[in-house]
Amino acid sequence: MFKIDPSRFDVAREFKAKPFGEHSPELQYVLNYMRSRQTPDFHVLVMTEPGKRWVLAHMPTGGGVPKLTNRTFDKLEDAEWHVFKLRWKDITGQDLPID
Amino acid sequence: MTKIMGYADRLSLQPGETVGIMASVIGADRFRAEIVRLLNPNAGMGASDYREAAIETPANGTYKGREQKIHAGSFGVVPEKWALKSIESFTLQAYVWPTTPKKGPQALLGTWAEPGTGFGLALDAKGAAEVRIGGFKLTSGVPMLERRWYLVAASFDAKSGQVRLWQEPIYDKTFHAERPVFVEGSAKTSASDRGAPFLFAAWRAGEARAPTLWGHLLTAGHFNGRIDRPRLARVALDRAQIQALTSGMLPSGVEEEVLGVWDFSKDISSERIADLSPNRLDGQVVNLPTRAVPGHNWTGAEMNWTKAPEQYGAIHFHDDDISDAKWQPDFSFTVPANATSGFYAAKLTADEAYFYVPFFVRPTRGTAKAKIAFLASTATYTVYANNRGRFAGMRTELYQGRLSMMDAVDILQFEYPEMGVSTYDRHADGSGVSISSRLRPVTNWKPHGRLWNYCCDLFIVDWLEHTGLGYDVITDHDLHAEGQDLLRPYNVVITGSHPEYWSLEMLDALDGYQRQGGRHIYMGGNGFYWRIAFHPTDSNIIEVRRSEDGVRAWDARVGEYYHQFTGEYGGLWRRQGRAPQVATGVGFISQGFDASSYYRRTEQSRDPRVNFMFEGIKDEILGNFGVLQGGAAGLEIDCADFALGTPPHALIVAKSENHSNTYILVAEEINIGHGALDAVQNAAIHADLTFFETPNGGAVFSTGSIAYAGSLPINGFDNNIAKLTTNILKRFVDDTPFPMPK
């Protein structure tokens, strides 16, 4: 069974450079692993200005009202990278030393 | 914080007709309404600046606001009748199939009402059968299992006070350790509750001030699961008599004491429930529970309920079914005689809250004001109404390849779950939602938020406005009702970004139009995919049975593949001899939502038959830009397949390429699973821009991509997608026939 190798910063850098579109098999495995987990809640984005501004929120798995955080983004790519780093830490126990 | 939501009592209006608008306001005592015609989506970067045309009408103004409730949960009801008035002793019995036995106390059948009058069968808090007589309760003490049939029966002899309760599992070839349970007790109470209706799957909980779907009745204790062959007698029957009554036989010697012998296999397509006893305690179901589902005696030998209705005597009730919010109108709008056809909305605002209530204005029946018609995918919008499953877990992100996104209006459906869900969801008990009604606030028919369906179709409206060629807007609902005559006045019919759901009537109408020289532009992806059935008397309600195959949020249980509204077989049109490739040249091949791609012109694009398309276009790459994930080819994409019905003379003028890992081959293309299912590895995954001529001078052009519409407005419509599409539209408007190729 696949597990994320916390030393593969190259995979994280690939995601940061291109969160949408074709990924390497290694990165796709990492993303599939992150997005397949069973967690009490998961991240969603609440759009506050059409196509311009999004707020990160926690959505209860199975239903419920999303809880908004105070973290906002004006680029979807930035939101994806922020959540990727949170999940990396959550899964591997290690911070990603990449800004 | 203030909340506002609403809906319209009509969907498609002709000039002179009136629509009633229902609103509910929480946190403010007034709201403002404006009637607007929508001209484009509020899509942000790359798209046209958002605009809407204000309509001058007396309907615009400020109104008194009030909260209007939604009463979700289906049930059956028999109105108070003479036979129900004199009950002291009784027997109640039914086959039941609980789906959430542990959710808390739930009603099965009877007159029992809060806080404790009448009599009834129920499930207790642990899921065990329970009989209730006034304030008295007797439970079997043994919880029932999920999705397993039981005979549940109870009797009460008012003279002796003896109460008996049976809970017996039905043999179904599975292995289990359950045994029949029989308990008895003594009650000094009365079953009498004069003037009470008899209910199935809910009990009475008072009356509302505003009308509900059944008078002013309020209900609670909604049961999740199936009830089959319910019976009522006004004596305490013994076990042998109960057994006789299960089959509908009136037990000898007490025939006249049997009050109700309900047969739910009758009138399955309707909301009627029939009592076969001489008392005719007929009733109705409320909030559209699911019918045409296997009962306790289904053998598996017959899949079609119309062929063996006696095996389909069950009704599946859900505590989140909703057929009509039944709100009172707050104001109305009469369409002016000279109104422009289009996408309209009542824009409701209260403090910072807003809500668009959509409706459509079409030309007067039998007339057209333009040579071009845009067919709004209102059947598809209805099927998607209040899609909540998208946010049920991380699965959506897994297949979409990006974080899920919502806006403030989407959040309403989590704050007010009684708004109900879509046919992309499962009920609270895990069963697939097969029925969707438009008669409730809908959070995803709006010009903002996630760019999908209705919102994406506004990109096409924006482009049509830009061309200045003039267009009418007509709807799927009009097409289903009026057939080919609706389309006949038009040189061109444009279908939207995602016209996924089609009734037989709609598909036949389009086919007839195409065969009589009509021109069709299919400006989308994953269209003409699922078969649907409209409610027999209320077209606001649509059913879809997701049988067999296809990309689907849930799969219909075996034995439930036939629609209850029409008896028609459900599932993909591809599985019923009418693959999308027949009508449009292309059909669904893949979906992915992280990034869109582009098309590359083919050698066939040099064919003189399609020279008109490429006038003024020198690019080989088409649509490597767009609001919808950056390209014209993406989200859900279609390709040609000559084996499935793409016309042999069709020209594929451009093919998409370079799709990402999230684009996976559709389920109906996979017989044996393997590791090369994504677009990076599988060359079958692409969209085809396809053209072919049809008889009597007609033609079809298909884009095979939902994302296509989002490329039209880029650079102020000065781009190769807008140019190509406008070239095609102008030629399609031209009366000059398209000759069939020799």
PDB file of N, CA and C in Angstrom, chain B residues 236-294:
ATOM      1  N   ALA B 236     -59.341  -7.840  17.670  1.00  0.00           N
ATOM      2  CA  ALA B 236     -58.023  -8.435  17.912  1.00  0.00           C
ATOM      3  C   ALA B 236     -57.982  -9.783  17.199  1.00  0.00           C
ATOM      4  N   LEU B 237     -57.273  -9.830  16.075  1.00  0.00           N
ATOM      5  CA  LEU B 237     -57.155 -11.081  15.325  1.00  0.00           C
ATOM      6  C   LEU B 237     -56.116 -11.979  15.981  1.00  0.00           C
ATOM      7  N   ASP B 238     -56.266 -13.302  15.747  1.00  0.00           N
ATOM      8  CA  ASP B 238     -55.211 -14.203  16.213  1.00  0.00           C
ATOM      9  C   ASP B 238     -54.163 -14.363  15.115  1.00  0.00           C
ATOM     10  N   ARG B 239     -53.108 -15.086  15.402  1.00  0.00           N
ATOM     11  CA  ARG B 239     -51.966 -15.163  14.477  1.00  0.00           C
ATOM     12  C   ARG B 239     -52.382 -15.777  13.131  1.00  0.00           C
ATOM     13  N   ALA B 240     -53.243 -16.787  13.177  1.00  0.00           N
ATOM     14  CA  ALA B 240     -53.676 -17.425  11.934  1.00  0.00           C
ATOM     15  C   ALA B 240     -54.493 -16.452  11.086  1.00  0.00           C
ATOM     16  N   GLN B 241     -55.326 -15.668  11.750  1.00  0.00           N
ATOM     17  CA  GLN B 241     -56.114 -14.686  11.001  1.00  0.00           C
ATOM     18  C   GLN B 241     -55.224 -13.595  10.412  1.00  0.00           C
ATOM     19  N   ILE B 242     -54.209 -13.212  11.166  1.00  0.00           N
ATOM     20  CA  ILE B 242     -53.237 -12.226  10.650  1.00  0.00           C
ATOM     21  C   ILE B 242     -52.559 -12.775   9.397  1.00  0.00           C
ATOM     22  N   GLN B 243     -52.185 -14.062   9.463  1.00  0.00           N
ATOM     23  CA  GLN B 243     -51.527 -14.673   8.306  1.00  0.00           C
ATOM     24  C   GLN B 243     -52.449 -14.654   7.091  1.00  0.00           C
ATOM     25  N   ALA B 244     -53.714 -14.993   7.321  1.00  0.00           N
ATOM     26  CA  ALA B 244     -54.653 -14.985   6.206  1.00  0.00           C
ATOM     27  C   ALA B 244     -54.788 -13.590   5.616  1.00  0.00           C
ATOM     28  N   LEU B 245     -54.771 -12.618   6.483  1.00  0.00           N
ATOM     29  CA  LEU B 245     -54.976 -11.245   6.024  1.00  0.00           C
ATOM     30  C   LEU B 245     -53.762 -10.698   5.254  1.00  0.00           C
ATOM     31  N   THR B 246     -52.574 -11.235   5.532  1.00  0.00           N
ATOM     32  CA  THR B 246     -51.396 -10.756   4.788  1.00  0.00           C
ATOM     33  C   THR B 246     -51.585 -10.946   3.293  1.00  0.00           C
ATOM     34  N   SER B 247     -52.255 -12.028   2.915  1.00  0.00           N
ATOM     35  CA  SER B 247     -52.431 -12.308   1.485  1.00  0.00           C
ATOM     36  C   SER B 247     -53.646 -11.590   0.920  1.00  0.00           C
ATOM     37  N   GLY B 248     -54.338 -10.851   1.754  1.00  0.00           N
ATOM     38  CA  GLY B 248     -55.516 -10.133   1.280  1.00  0.00           C
ATOM     39  C   GLY B 248     -56.807 -10.888   1.498  1.00  0.00           C
ATOM     40  N   MET B 249     -56.704 -12.137   1.970  1.00  0.00           N
ATOM     41  CA  MET B 249     -57.904 -12.923   2.261  1.00  0.00           C
ATOM     42  C   MET B 249     -58.539 -12.385   3.544  1.00  0.00           C
ATOM     43  N   LEU B 250     -59.844 -12.175   3.542  1.00  0.00           N
ATOM     44  CA  LEU B 250     -60.516 -11.733   4.748  1.00  0.00           C
ATOM     45  C   LEU B 250     -60.772 -12.959   5.615  1.00  0.00           C
ATOM     46  N   PRO B 251     -60.280 -12.976   6.851  1.00  0.00           N
ATOM     47  CA  PRO B 251     -60.406 -14.168   7.697  1.00  0.00           C
ATOM     48  C   PRO B 251     -61.867 -14.529   7.912  1.00  0.00           C
ATOM     49  N   SER B 252     -62.158 -15.807   7.709  1.00  0.00           N
ATOM     50  CA  SER B 252     -63.531 -16.286   7.806  1.00  0.00           C
ATOM     51  C   SER B 252     -64.096 -15.997   9.192  1.00  0.00           C
ATOM     52  N   GLY B 253     -65.319 -15.474   9.217  1.00  0.00           N
ATOM     53  CA  GLY B 253     -65.996 -15.197  10.477  1.00  0.00           C
ATOM     54  C   GLY B 253     -65.819 -13.775  10.957  1.00  0.00           C
ATOM     55  N   VAL B 254     -64.767 -13.103  10.491  1.00  0.00           N
ATOM     56  CA  VAL B 254     -64.557 -11.716  10.923  1.00  0.00           C
ATOM     57  C   VAL B 254     -64.387 -10.791   9.714  1.00  0.00           C
ATOM     58  N   GLU B 255     -64.919 -11.243   8.573  1.00  0.00           N
ATOM     59  CA  GLU B 255     -64.723 -10.471   7.346  1.00  0.00           C
ATOM     60  C   GLU B 255     -65.120  -9.005   7.518  1.00  0.00           C
ATOM     61  N   GLU B 256     -66.268  -8.806   8.167  1.00  0.00           N
ATOM     62  CA  GLU B 256     -66.777  -7.441   8.265  1.00  0.00           C
ATOM     63  C   GLU B 256     -66.009  -6.592   9.273  1.00  0.00           C
ATOM     64  N   GLU B 257     -65.098  -7.226  10.017  1.00  0.00           N
ATOM     65  CA  GLU B 257     -64.303  -6.467  10.993  1.00  0.00           C
ATOM     66  C   GLU B 257     -63.007  -5.929  10.377  1.00  0.00           C
ATOM     67  N   VAL B 258     -62.718  -6.363   9.163  1.00  0.00           N
ATOM     68  CA  VAL B 258     -61.503  -5.868   8.496  1.00  0.00           C
ATOM     69  C   VAL B 258     -61.813  -4.528   7.855  1.00  0.00           C
ATOM     70  N   LEU B 259     -61.053  -3.516   8.239  1.00  0.00           N
ATOM     71  CA  LEU B 259     -61.351  -2.161   7.757  1.00  0.00           C
ATOM     72  C   LEU B 259     -60.486  -1.747   6.578  1.00  0.00           C
ATOM     73  N   GLY B 260     -59.223  -2.137   6.599  1.00  0.00           N
ATOM     74  CA  GLY B 260     -58.318  -1.669   5.560  1.00  0.00           C
ATOM     75  C   GLY B 260     -57.425  -2.778   5.050  1.00  0.00           C
ATOM     76  N   VAL B 261     -57.417  -2.962   3.714  1.00  0.00           N
ATOM     77  CA  VAL B 261     -56.533  -3.933   3.064  1.00  0.00           C
ATOM     78  C   VAL B 261     -55.822  -3.162   1.958  1.00  0.00           C
ATOM     79  N   TRP B 262     -54.796  -2.440   2.328  1.00  0.00           N
ATOM     80  CA  TRP B 262     -54.156  -1.546   1.362  1.00  0.00           C
ATOM     81  C   TRP B 262     -53.216  -2.323   0.441  1.00  0.00           C
ATOM     82  N   ASP B 263     -53.269  -1.942  -0.812  1.00  0.00           N
ATOM     83  CA  ASP B 263     -52.422  -2.563  -1.829  1.00  0.00           C
ATOM     84  C   ASP B 263     -51.620  -1.468  -2.527  1.00  0.00           C
ATOM     85  N   PHE B 264     -50.372  -1.314  -2.116  1.00  0.00           N
ATOM     86  CA  PHE B 264     -49.532  -0.241  -2.662  1.00  0.00           C
ATOM     87  C   PHE B 264     -49.034  -0.544  -4.075  1.00  0.00           C
ATOM     88  N   SER B 265     -49.361  -1.732  -4.579  1.00  0.00           N
ATOM     89  CA  SER B 265     -48.959  -2.019  -5.963  1.00  0.00           C
ATOM     90  C   SER B 265     -49.952  -1.421  -6.957  1.00  0.00           C
ATOM     91  N   LYS B 266     -51.054  -0.898  -6.468  1.00  0.00           N
ATOM     92  CA  LYS B 266     -52.010  -0.216  -7.342  1.00  0.00           C
ATOM     93  C   LYS B 266     -51.584   1.243  -7.507  1.00  0.00           C
ATOM     94  N   ASP B 267     -51.856   1.795  -8.676  1.00  0.00           N
ATOM     95  CA  ASP B 267     -51.648   3.238  -8.906  1.00  0.00           C
ATOM     96  C   ASP B 267     -50.212   3.677  -8.607  1.00  0.00           C
ATOM     97  N   ILE B 268     -49.240   2.847  -8.941  1.00  0.00           N
ATOM     98  CA  ILE B 268     -47.840   3.140  -8.582  1.00  0.00           C
ATOM     99  C   ILE B 268     -47.366   4.470  -9.166  1.00  0.00           C
ATOM    100  N   SER B 269     -47.831   4.814 -10.365  1.00  0.00           N
ATOM    101  CA  SER B 269     -47.347   6.051 -11.006  1.00  0.00           C
ATOM    102  C   SER B 269     -47.946   7.310 -10.407  1.00  0.00           C
ATOM    103  N   SER B 270     -48.893   7.131  -9.538  1.00  0.00           N
ATOM    104  CA  SER B 270     -49.597   8.294  -8.992  1.00  0.00           C
ATOM    105  C   SER B 270     -49.279   8.454  -7.502  1.00  0.00           C
ATOM    106  N   GLU B 271     -49.988   9.397  -6.894  1.00  0.00           N
ATOM    107  CA  GLU B 271     -49.863   9.579  -5.446  1.00  0.00           C
ATOM    108  C   GLU B 271     -51.014   8.914  -4.692  1.00  0.00           C
ATOM    109  N   ARG B 272     -51.833   8.164  -5.402  1.00  0.00           N
ATOM    110  CA  ARG B 272     -52.965   7.502  -4.742  1.00  0.00           C
ATOM    111  C   ARG B 272     -52.498   6.220  -4.050  1.00  0.00           C
ATOM    112  N   ILE B 273     -53.136   5.904  -2.938  1.00  0.00           N
ATOM    113  CA  ILE B 273     -52.982   4.575  -2.341  1.00  0.00           C
ATOM    114  C   ILE B 273     -54.371   3.970  -2.205  1.00  0.00           C
ATOM    115  N   ALA B 274     -54.447   2.689  -2.533  1.00  0.00           N
ATOM    116  CA  ALA B 274     -55.750   2.046  -2.680  1.00  0.00           C
ATOM    117  C   ALA B 274     -56.002   1.057  -1.560  1.00  0.00           C
ATOM    118  N   ASP B 275     -57.219   1.092  -1.058  1.00  0.00           N
ATOM    119  CA  ASP B 275     -57.702   0.095  -0.096  1.00  0.00           C
ATOM    120  C   ASP B 275     -58.644  -0.840  -0.849  1.00  0.00           C
ATOM    121  N   LEU B 276     -58.348  -2.125  -0.820  1.00  0.00           N
ATOM    122  CA  LEU B 276     -59.162  -3.089  -1.553  1.00  0.00           C
ATOM    123  C   LEU B 276     -60.344  -3.600  -0.729  1.00  0.00           C
ATOM    124  N   SER B 277     -60.452  -3.160   0.518  1.00  0.00           N
ATOM    125  CA  SER B 277     -61.573  -3.616   1.345  1.00  0.00           C
ATOM    126  C   SER B 277     -62.842  -2.884   0.912  1.00  0.00           C
ATOM    127  N   PRO B 278     -64.009  -3.394   1.327  1.00  0.00           N
ATOM    128  CA  PRO B 278     -65.258  -2.704   0.956  1.00  0.00           C
ATOM    129  C   PRO B 278     -65.354  -1.289   1.525  1.00  0.00           C
ATOM    130  N   ASN B 279     -64.529  -0.982   2.520  1.00  0.00           N
ATOM    131  CA  ASN B 279     -64.610   0.346   3.130  1.00  0.00           C
ATOM    132  C   ASN B 279     -63.964   1.442   2.287  1.00  0.00           C
ATOM    133  N   ARG B 280     -63.106   1.020   1.357  1.00  0.00           N
ATOM    134  CA  ARG B 280     -62.434   1.961   0.465  1.00  0.00           C
ATOM    135  C   ARG B 280     -61.765   3.101   1.245  1.00  0.00           C
ATOM    136  N   LEU B 281     -60.923   2.703   2.153  1.00  0.00           N
ATOM    137  CA  LEU B 281     -60.147   3.703   2.889  1.00  0.00           C
ATOM    138  C   LEU B 281     -58.947   4.115   2.030  1.00  0.00           C
ATOM    139  N   ASP B 282     -59.274   4.666   0.857  1.00  0.00           N
ATOM    140  CA  ASP B 282     -58.218   5.104  -0.049  1.00  0.00           C
ATOM    141  C   ASP B 282     -57.554   6.363   0.496  1.00  0.00           C
ATOM    142  N   GLY B 283     -56.346   6.580   0.094  1.00  0.00           N
ATOM    143  CA  GLY B 283     -55.626   7.752   0.574  1.00  0.00           C
ATOM    144  C   GLY B 283     -54.633   8.238  -0.452  1.00  0.00           C
ATOM    145  N   GLN B 284     -53.619   8.905   0.031  1.00  0.00           N
ATOM    146  CA  GLN B 284     -52.597   9.418  -0.874  1.00  0.00           C
ATOM    147  C   GLN B 284     -51.257   9.432  -0.150  1.00  0.00           C
ATOM    148  N   VAL B 285     -50.202   9.478  -0.947  1.00  0.00           N
ATOM    149  CA  VAL B 285     -48.893   9.701  -0.358  1.00  0.00           C
ATOM    150  C   VAL B 285     -48.547  11.174  -0.493  1.00  0.00           C
ATOM    151  N   VAL B 286     -47.734  11.660   0.413  1.00  0.00           N
ATOM    152  CA  VAL B 286     -47.358  13.072   0.474  1.00  0.00           C
ATOM    153  C   VAL B 286     -45.839  13.160   0.412  1.00  0.00           C
ATOM    154  N   ASN B 287     -45.347  14.124  -0.336  1.00  0.00           N
ATOM    155  CA  ASN B 287     -43.907  14.360  -0.502  1.00  0.00           C
ATOM    156  C   ASN B 287     -43.206  13.253  -1.279  1.00  0.00           C
ATOM    157  N   LEU B 288     -43.966  12.568  -2.108  1.00  0.00           N
ATOM    158  CA  LEU B 288     -43.425  11.637  -3.094  1.00  0.00           C
ATOM    159  C   LEU B 288     -42.383  10.646  -2.566  1.00  0.00           C
ATOM    160  N   PRO B 289     -42.819   9.680  -1.783  1.00  0.00           N
ATOM    161  CA  PRO B 289     -41.924   8.553  -1.482  1.00  0.00           C
ATOM    162  C   PRO B 289     -41.660   7.768  -2.762  1.00  0.00           C
ATOM    163  N   THR B 290     -40.712   6.870  -2.708  1.00  0.00           N
ATOM    164  CA  THR B 290     -40.351   6.092  -3.890  1.00  0.00           C
ATOM    165  C   THR B 290     -41.244   4.859  -3.989  1.00  0.00           C
ATOM    166  N   ARG B 291     -41.871   4.705  -5.150  1.00  0.00           N
ATOM    167  CA  ARG B 291     -42.688   3.518  -5.407  1.00  0.00           C
ATOM    168  C   ARG B 291     -41.994   2.705  -6.488  1.00  0.00           C
ATOM    169  N   ALA B 292     -42.660   1.656  -6.948  1.00  0.00           N
ATOM    170  CA  ALA B 292     -42.048   0.769  -7.944  1.00  0.00           C
ATOM    171  C   ALA B 292     -40.736   0.195  -7.404  1.00  0.00           C
ATOM    172  N   VAL B 293     -40.766  -0.228  -6.147  1.00  0.00           N
ATOM    173  CA  VAL B 293     -39.614  -0.897  -5.534  1.00  0.00           C
ATOM    174  C   VAL B 293     -40.049  -2.279  -5.069  1.00  0.00           C
ATOM    175  N   PRO B 294     -39.145  -3.255  -5.058  1.00  0.00           N
ATOM    176  CA  PRO B 294     -39.525  -4.604  -4.665  1.00  0.00           C
ATOM    177  C   PRO B 294     -40.122  -4.673  -3.264  1.00  0.00           C
TER     178      PRO B 294
END
